[in-house]
Tab-separated table of N, CA and C in Angstrom:
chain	number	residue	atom	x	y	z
A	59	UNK	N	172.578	136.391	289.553
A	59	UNK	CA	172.738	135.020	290.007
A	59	UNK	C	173.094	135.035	291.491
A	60	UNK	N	172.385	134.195	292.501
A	60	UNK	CA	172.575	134.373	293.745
A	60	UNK	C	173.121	133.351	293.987
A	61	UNK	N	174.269	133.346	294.865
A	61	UNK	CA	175.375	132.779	295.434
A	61	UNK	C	175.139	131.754	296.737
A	62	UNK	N	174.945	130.844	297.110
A	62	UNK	CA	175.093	130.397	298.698
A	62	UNK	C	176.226	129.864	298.843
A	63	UNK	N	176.809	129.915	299.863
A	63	UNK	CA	178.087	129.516	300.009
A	63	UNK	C	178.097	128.607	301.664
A	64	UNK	N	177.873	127.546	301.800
A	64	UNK	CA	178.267	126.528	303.139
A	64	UNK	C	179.251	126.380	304.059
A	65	UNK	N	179.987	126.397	304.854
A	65	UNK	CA	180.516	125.887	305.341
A	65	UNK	C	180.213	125.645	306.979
A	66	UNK	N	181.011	124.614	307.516
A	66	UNK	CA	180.790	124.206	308.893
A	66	UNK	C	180.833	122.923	308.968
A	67	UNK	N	180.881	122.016	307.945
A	67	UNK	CA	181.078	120.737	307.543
A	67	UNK	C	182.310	120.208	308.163
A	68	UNK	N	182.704	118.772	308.824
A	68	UNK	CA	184.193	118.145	309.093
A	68	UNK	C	183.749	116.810	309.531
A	69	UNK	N	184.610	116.375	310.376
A	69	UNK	CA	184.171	115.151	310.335
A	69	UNK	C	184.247	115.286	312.482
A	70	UNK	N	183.286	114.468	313.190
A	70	UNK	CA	182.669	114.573	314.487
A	70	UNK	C	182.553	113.314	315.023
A	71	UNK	N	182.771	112.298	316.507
A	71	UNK	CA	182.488	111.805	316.536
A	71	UNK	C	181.238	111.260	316.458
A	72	UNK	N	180.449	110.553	317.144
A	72	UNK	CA	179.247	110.149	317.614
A	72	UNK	C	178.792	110.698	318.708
A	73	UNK	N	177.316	111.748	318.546
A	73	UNK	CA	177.302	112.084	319.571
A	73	UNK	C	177.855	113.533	320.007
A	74	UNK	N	178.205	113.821	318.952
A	74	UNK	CA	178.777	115.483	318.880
A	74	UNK	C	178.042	116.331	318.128
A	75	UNK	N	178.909	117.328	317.963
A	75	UNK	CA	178.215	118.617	317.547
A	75	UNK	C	178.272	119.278	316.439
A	76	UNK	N	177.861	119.632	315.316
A	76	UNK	CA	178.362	120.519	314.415
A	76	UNK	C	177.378	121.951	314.153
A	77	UNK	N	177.757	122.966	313.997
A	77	UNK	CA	177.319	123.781	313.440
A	77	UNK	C	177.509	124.634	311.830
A	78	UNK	N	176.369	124.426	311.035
A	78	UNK	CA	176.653	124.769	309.792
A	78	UNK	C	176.451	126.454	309.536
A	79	UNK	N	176.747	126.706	307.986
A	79	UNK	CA	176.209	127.951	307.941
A	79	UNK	C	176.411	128.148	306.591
A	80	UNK	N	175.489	129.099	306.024
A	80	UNK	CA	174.907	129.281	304.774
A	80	UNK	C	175.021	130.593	304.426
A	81	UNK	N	176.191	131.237	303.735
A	81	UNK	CA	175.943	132.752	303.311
A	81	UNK	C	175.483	133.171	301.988
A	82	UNK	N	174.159	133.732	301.839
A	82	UNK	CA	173.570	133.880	301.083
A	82	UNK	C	174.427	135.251	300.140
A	83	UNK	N	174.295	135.424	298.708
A	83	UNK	CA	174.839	136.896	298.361
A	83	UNK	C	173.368	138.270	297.901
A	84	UNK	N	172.167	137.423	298.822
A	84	UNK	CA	171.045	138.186	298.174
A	84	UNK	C	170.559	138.518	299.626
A	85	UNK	N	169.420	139.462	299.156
A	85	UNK	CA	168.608	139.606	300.892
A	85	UNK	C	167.558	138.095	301.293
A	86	UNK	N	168.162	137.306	302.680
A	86	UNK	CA	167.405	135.978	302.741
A	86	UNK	C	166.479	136.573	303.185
A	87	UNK	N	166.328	137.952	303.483
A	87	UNK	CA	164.246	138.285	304.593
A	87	UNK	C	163.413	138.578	303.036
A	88	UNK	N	163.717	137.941	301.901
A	88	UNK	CA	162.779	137.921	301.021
A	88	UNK	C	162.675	136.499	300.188
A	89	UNK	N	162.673	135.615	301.291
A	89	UNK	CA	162.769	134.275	300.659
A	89	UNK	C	161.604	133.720	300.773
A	90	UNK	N	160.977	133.230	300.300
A	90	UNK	CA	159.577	132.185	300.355
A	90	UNK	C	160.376	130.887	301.402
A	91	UNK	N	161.626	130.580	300.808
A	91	UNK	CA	161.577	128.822	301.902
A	91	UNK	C	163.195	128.999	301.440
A	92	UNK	N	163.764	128.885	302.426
A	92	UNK	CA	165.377	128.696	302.540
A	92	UNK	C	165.589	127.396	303.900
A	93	UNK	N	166.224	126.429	303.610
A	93	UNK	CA	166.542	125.438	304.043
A	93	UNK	C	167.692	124.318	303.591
A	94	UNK	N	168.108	123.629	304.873
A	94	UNK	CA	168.996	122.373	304.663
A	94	UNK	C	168.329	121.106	304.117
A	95	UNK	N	169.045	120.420	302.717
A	95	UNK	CA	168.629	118.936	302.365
A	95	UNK	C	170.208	118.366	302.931
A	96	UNK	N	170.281	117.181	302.725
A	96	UNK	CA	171.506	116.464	302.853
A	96	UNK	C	171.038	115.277	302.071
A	97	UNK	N	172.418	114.470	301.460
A	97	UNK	CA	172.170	113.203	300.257
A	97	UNK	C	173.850	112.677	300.809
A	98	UNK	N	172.840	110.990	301.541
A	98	UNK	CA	174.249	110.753	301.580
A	98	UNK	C	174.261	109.698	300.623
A	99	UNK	N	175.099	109.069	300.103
A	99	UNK	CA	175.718	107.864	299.224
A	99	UNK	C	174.699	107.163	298.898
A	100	UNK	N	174.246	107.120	297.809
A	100	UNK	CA	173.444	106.195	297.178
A	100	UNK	C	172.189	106.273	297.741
A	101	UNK	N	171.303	107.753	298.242
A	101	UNK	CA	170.370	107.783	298.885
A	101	UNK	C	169.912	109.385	297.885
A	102	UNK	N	168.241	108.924	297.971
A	102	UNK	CA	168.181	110.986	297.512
A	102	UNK	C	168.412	111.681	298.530
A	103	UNK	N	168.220	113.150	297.838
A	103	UNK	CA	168.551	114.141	298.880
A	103	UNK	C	166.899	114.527	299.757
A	104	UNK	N	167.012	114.805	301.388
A	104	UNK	CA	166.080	115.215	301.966
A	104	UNK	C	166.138	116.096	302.756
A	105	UNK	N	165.119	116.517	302.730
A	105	UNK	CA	164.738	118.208	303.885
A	105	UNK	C	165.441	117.499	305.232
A	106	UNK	N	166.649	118.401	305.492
A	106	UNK	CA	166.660	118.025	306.954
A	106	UNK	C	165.722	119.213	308.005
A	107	UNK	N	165.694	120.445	307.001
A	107	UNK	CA	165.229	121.773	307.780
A	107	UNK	C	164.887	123.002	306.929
A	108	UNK	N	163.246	123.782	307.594
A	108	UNK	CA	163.267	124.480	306.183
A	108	UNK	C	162.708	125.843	307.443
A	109	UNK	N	162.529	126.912	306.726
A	109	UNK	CA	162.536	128.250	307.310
A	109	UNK	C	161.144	128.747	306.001
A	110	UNK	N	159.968	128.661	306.431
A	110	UNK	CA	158.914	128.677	304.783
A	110	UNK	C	158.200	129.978	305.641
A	111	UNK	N	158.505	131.144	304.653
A	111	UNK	CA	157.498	132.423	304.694
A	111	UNK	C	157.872	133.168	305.958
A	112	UNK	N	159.316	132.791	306.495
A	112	UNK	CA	160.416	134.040	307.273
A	112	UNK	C	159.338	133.252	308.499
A	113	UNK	N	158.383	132.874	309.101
A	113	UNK	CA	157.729	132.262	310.419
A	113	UNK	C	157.860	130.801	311.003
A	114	UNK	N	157.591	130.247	309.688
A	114	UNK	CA	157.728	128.615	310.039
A	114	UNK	C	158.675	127.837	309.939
A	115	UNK	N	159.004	126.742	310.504
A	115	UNK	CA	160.241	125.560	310.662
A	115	UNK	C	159.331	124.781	310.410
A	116	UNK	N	160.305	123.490	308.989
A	116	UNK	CA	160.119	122.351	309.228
A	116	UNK	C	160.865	121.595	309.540
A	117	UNK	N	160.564	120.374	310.057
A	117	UNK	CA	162.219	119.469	309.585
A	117	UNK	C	161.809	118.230	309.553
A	118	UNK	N	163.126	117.252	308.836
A	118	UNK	CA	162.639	116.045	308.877
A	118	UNK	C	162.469	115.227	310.085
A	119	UNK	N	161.742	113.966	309.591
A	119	UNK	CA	160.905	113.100	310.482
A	119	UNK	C	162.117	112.872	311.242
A	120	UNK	N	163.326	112.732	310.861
A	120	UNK	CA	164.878	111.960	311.699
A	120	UNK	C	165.448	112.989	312.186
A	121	UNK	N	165.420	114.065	312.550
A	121	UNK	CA	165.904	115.073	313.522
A	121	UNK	C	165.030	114.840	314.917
A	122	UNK	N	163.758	114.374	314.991
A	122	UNK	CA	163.960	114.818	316.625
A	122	UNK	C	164.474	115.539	317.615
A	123	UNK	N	164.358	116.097	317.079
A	123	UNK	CA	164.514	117.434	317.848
A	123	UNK	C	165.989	117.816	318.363
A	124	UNK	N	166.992	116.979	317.745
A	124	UNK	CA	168.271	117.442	317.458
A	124	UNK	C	168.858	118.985	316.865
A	125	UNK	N	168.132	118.745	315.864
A	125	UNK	CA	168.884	119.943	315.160
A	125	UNK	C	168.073	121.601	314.850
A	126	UNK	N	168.682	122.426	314.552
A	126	UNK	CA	167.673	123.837	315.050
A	126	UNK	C	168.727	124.160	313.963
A	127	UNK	N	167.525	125.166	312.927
A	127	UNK	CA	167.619	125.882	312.112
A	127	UNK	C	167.442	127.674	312.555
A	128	UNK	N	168.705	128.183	312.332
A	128	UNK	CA	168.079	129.957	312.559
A	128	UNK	C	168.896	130.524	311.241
A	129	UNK	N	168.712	131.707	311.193
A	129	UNK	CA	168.554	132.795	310.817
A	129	UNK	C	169.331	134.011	311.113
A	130	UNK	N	170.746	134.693	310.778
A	130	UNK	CA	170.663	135.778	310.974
A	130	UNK	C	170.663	137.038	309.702
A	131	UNK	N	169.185	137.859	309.820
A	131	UNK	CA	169.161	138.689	308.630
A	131	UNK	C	170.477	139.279	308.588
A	132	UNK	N	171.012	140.211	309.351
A	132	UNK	CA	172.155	141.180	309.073
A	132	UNK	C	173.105	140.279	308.351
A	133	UNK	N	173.399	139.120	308.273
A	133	UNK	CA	174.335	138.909	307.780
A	133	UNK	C	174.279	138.088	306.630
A	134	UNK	N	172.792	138.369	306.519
A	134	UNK	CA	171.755	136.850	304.845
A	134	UNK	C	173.101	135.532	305.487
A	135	UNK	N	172.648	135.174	306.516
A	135	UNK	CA	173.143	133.747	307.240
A	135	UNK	C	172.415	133.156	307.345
A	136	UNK	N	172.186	132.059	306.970
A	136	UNK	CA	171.498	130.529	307.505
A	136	UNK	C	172.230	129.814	308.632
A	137	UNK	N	171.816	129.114	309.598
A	137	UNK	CA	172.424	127.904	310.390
A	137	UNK	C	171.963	127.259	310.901
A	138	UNK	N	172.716	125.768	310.283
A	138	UNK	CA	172.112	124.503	311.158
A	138	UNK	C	173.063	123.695	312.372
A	139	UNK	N	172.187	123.954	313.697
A	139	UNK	CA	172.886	123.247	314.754
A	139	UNK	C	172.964	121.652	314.825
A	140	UNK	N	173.646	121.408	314.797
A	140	UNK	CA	173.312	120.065	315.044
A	140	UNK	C	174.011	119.365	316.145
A	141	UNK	N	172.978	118.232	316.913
A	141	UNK	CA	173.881	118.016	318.280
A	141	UNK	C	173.442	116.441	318.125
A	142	UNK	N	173.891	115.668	318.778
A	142	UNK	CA	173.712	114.443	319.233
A	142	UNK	C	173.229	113.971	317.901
A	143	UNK	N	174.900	113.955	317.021
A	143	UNK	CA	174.965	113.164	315.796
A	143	UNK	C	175.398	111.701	315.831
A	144	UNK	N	174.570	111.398	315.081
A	144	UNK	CA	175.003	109.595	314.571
A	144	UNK	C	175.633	109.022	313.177
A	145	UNK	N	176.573	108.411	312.983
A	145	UNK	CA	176.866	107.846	311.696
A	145	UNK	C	175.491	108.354	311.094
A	146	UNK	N	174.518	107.673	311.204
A	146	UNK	CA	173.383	107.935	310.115
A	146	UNK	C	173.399	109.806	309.243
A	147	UNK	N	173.457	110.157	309.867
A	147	UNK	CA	173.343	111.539	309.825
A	147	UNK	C	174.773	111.985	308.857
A	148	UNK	N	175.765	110.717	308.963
A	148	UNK	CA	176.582	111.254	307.396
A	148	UNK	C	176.447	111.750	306.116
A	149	UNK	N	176.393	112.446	305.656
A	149	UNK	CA	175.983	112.811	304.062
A	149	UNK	C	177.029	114.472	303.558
A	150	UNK	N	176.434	114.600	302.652
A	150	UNK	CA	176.719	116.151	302.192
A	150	UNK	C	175.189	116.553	302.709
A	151	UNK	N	175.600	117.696	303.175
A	151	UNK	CA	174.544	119.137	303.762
A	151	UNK	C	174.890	120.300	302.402
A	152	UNK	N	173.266	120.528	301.364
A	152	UNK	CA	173.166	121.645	300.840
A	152	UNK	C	172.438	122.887	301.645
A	153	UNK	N	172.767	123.476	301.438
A	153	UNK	CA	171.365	124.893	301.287
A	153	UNK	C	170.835	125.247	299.813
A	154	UNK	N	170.036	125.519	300.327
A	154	UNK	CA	168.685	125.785	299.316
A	154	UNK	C	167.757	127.073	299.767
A	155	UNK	N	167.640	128.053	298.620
A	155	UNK	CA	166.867	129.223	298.846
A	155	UNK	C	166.218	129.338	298.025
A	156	UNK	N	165.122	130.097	298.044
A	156	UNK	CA	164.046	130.012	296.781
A	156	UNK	C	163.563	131.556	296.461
A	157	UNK	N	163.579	132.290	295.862
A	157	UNK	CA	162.737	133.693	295.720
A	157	UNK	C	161.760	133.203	294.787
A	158	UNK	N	160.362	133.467	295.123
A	158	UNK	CA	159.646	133.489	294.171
A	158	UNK	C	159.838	131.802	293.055
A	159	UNK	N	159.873	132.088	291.968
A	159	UNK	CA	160.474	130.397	290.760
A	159	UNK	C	162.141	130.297	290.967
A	160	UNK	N	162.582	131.305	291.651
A	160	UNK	CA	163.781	131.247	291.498
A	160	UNK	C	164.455	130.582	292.856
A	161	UNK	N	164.889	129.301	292.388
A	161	UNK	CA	165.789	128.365	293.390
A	161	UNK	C	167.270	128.281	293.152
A	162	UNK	N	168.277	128.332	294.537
A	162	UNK	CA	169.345	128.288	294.636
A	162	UNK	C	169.614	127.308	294.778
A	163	UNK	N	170.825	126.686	294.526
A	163	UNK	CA	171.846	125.742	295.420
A	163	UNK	C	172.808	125.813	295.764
A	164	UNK	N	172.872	125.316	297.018
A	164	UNK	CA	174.866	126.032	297.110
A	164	UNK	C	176.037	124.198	296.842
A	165	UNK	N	177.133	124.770	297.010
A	165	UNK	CA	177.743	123.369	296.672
A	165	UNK	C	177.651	122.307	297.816
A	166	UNK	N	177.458	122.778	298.976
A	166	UNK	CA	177.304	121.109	300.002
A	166	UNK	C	178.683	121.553	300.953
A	167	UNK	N	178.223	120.680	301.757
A	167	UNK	CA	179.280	120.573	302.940
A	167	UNK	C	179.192	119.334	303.508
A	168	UNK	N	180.507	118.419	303.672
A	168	UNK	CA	180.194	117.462	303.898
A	168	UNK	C	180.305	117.204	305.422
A	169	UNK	N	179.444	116.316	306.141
A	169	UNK	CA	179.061	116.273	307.476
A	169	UNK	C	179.898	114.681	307.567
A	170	UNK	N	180.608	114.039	308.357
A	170	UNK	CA	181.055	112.711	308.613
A	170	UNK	C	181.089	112.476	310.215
A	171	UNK	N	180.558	111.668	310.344
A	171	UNK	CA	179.714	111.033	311.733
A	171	UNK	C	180.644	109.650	312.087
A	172	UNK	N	181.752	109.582	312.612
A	172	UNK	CA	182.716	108.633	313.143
A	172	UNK	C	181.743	107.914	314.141
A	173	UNK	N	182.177	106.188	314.161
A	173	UNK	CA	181.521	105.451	315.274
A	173	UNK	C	182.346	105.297	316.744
């Protein structure tokens, strides 16, 4: 059973910064698609950022080019930067890893975006 574990979550004004991070307990350089969703209150959860086949980035349509997803193998780390946050951008932040049929979830981190 593979483990992700989040943190980097707090609460930021408007317009600030957070950086997340995702420690995987498996090797992430054998992942098909490891990425951030977030679900805030009474909304589903959506791709904020995905890492598909160790080459490609996606992210969602509402990042603009805010936020940057990397990678460090040595340490099966995920991280999401995030800069020039808005209330909107409040929610819980999961990670999500996939081997093959086999999908993770980790428990969330919650992100809070002060006005």
């Amino acid at each position: 059973q593979v483990q992700l574990v989040e943190s980097g979550g707090g609460l930021v004004q408007s317009g600030g910064s957070l950086k997340l991070a995702c420690v995987a307990s498996a090797n992430i350089l054998t992942t098909n698609v490891m990425g951030w969703y977030r679900q805030a209150p009474g909304k589903e959860r959506e791709l904020v950022a995905a890492v598909i086949n160790r080459s490609n980035s996606k992210y969602g349509d509402f990042v603009k080019g805010r936020f940057a997803i990397s990678r460090d193998y040595s340490k099966n780390t995920m991280y999401l930067r995030m800069d020039n946050l808005t209330p909107e951008d409040t929610a819980v932040y999961y990670c999500n890893a996939r081997w093959g049929t086999e999908n993770y979830w980790g428990q969330g981190t919650q992100v809070t975006v002060s006005s």
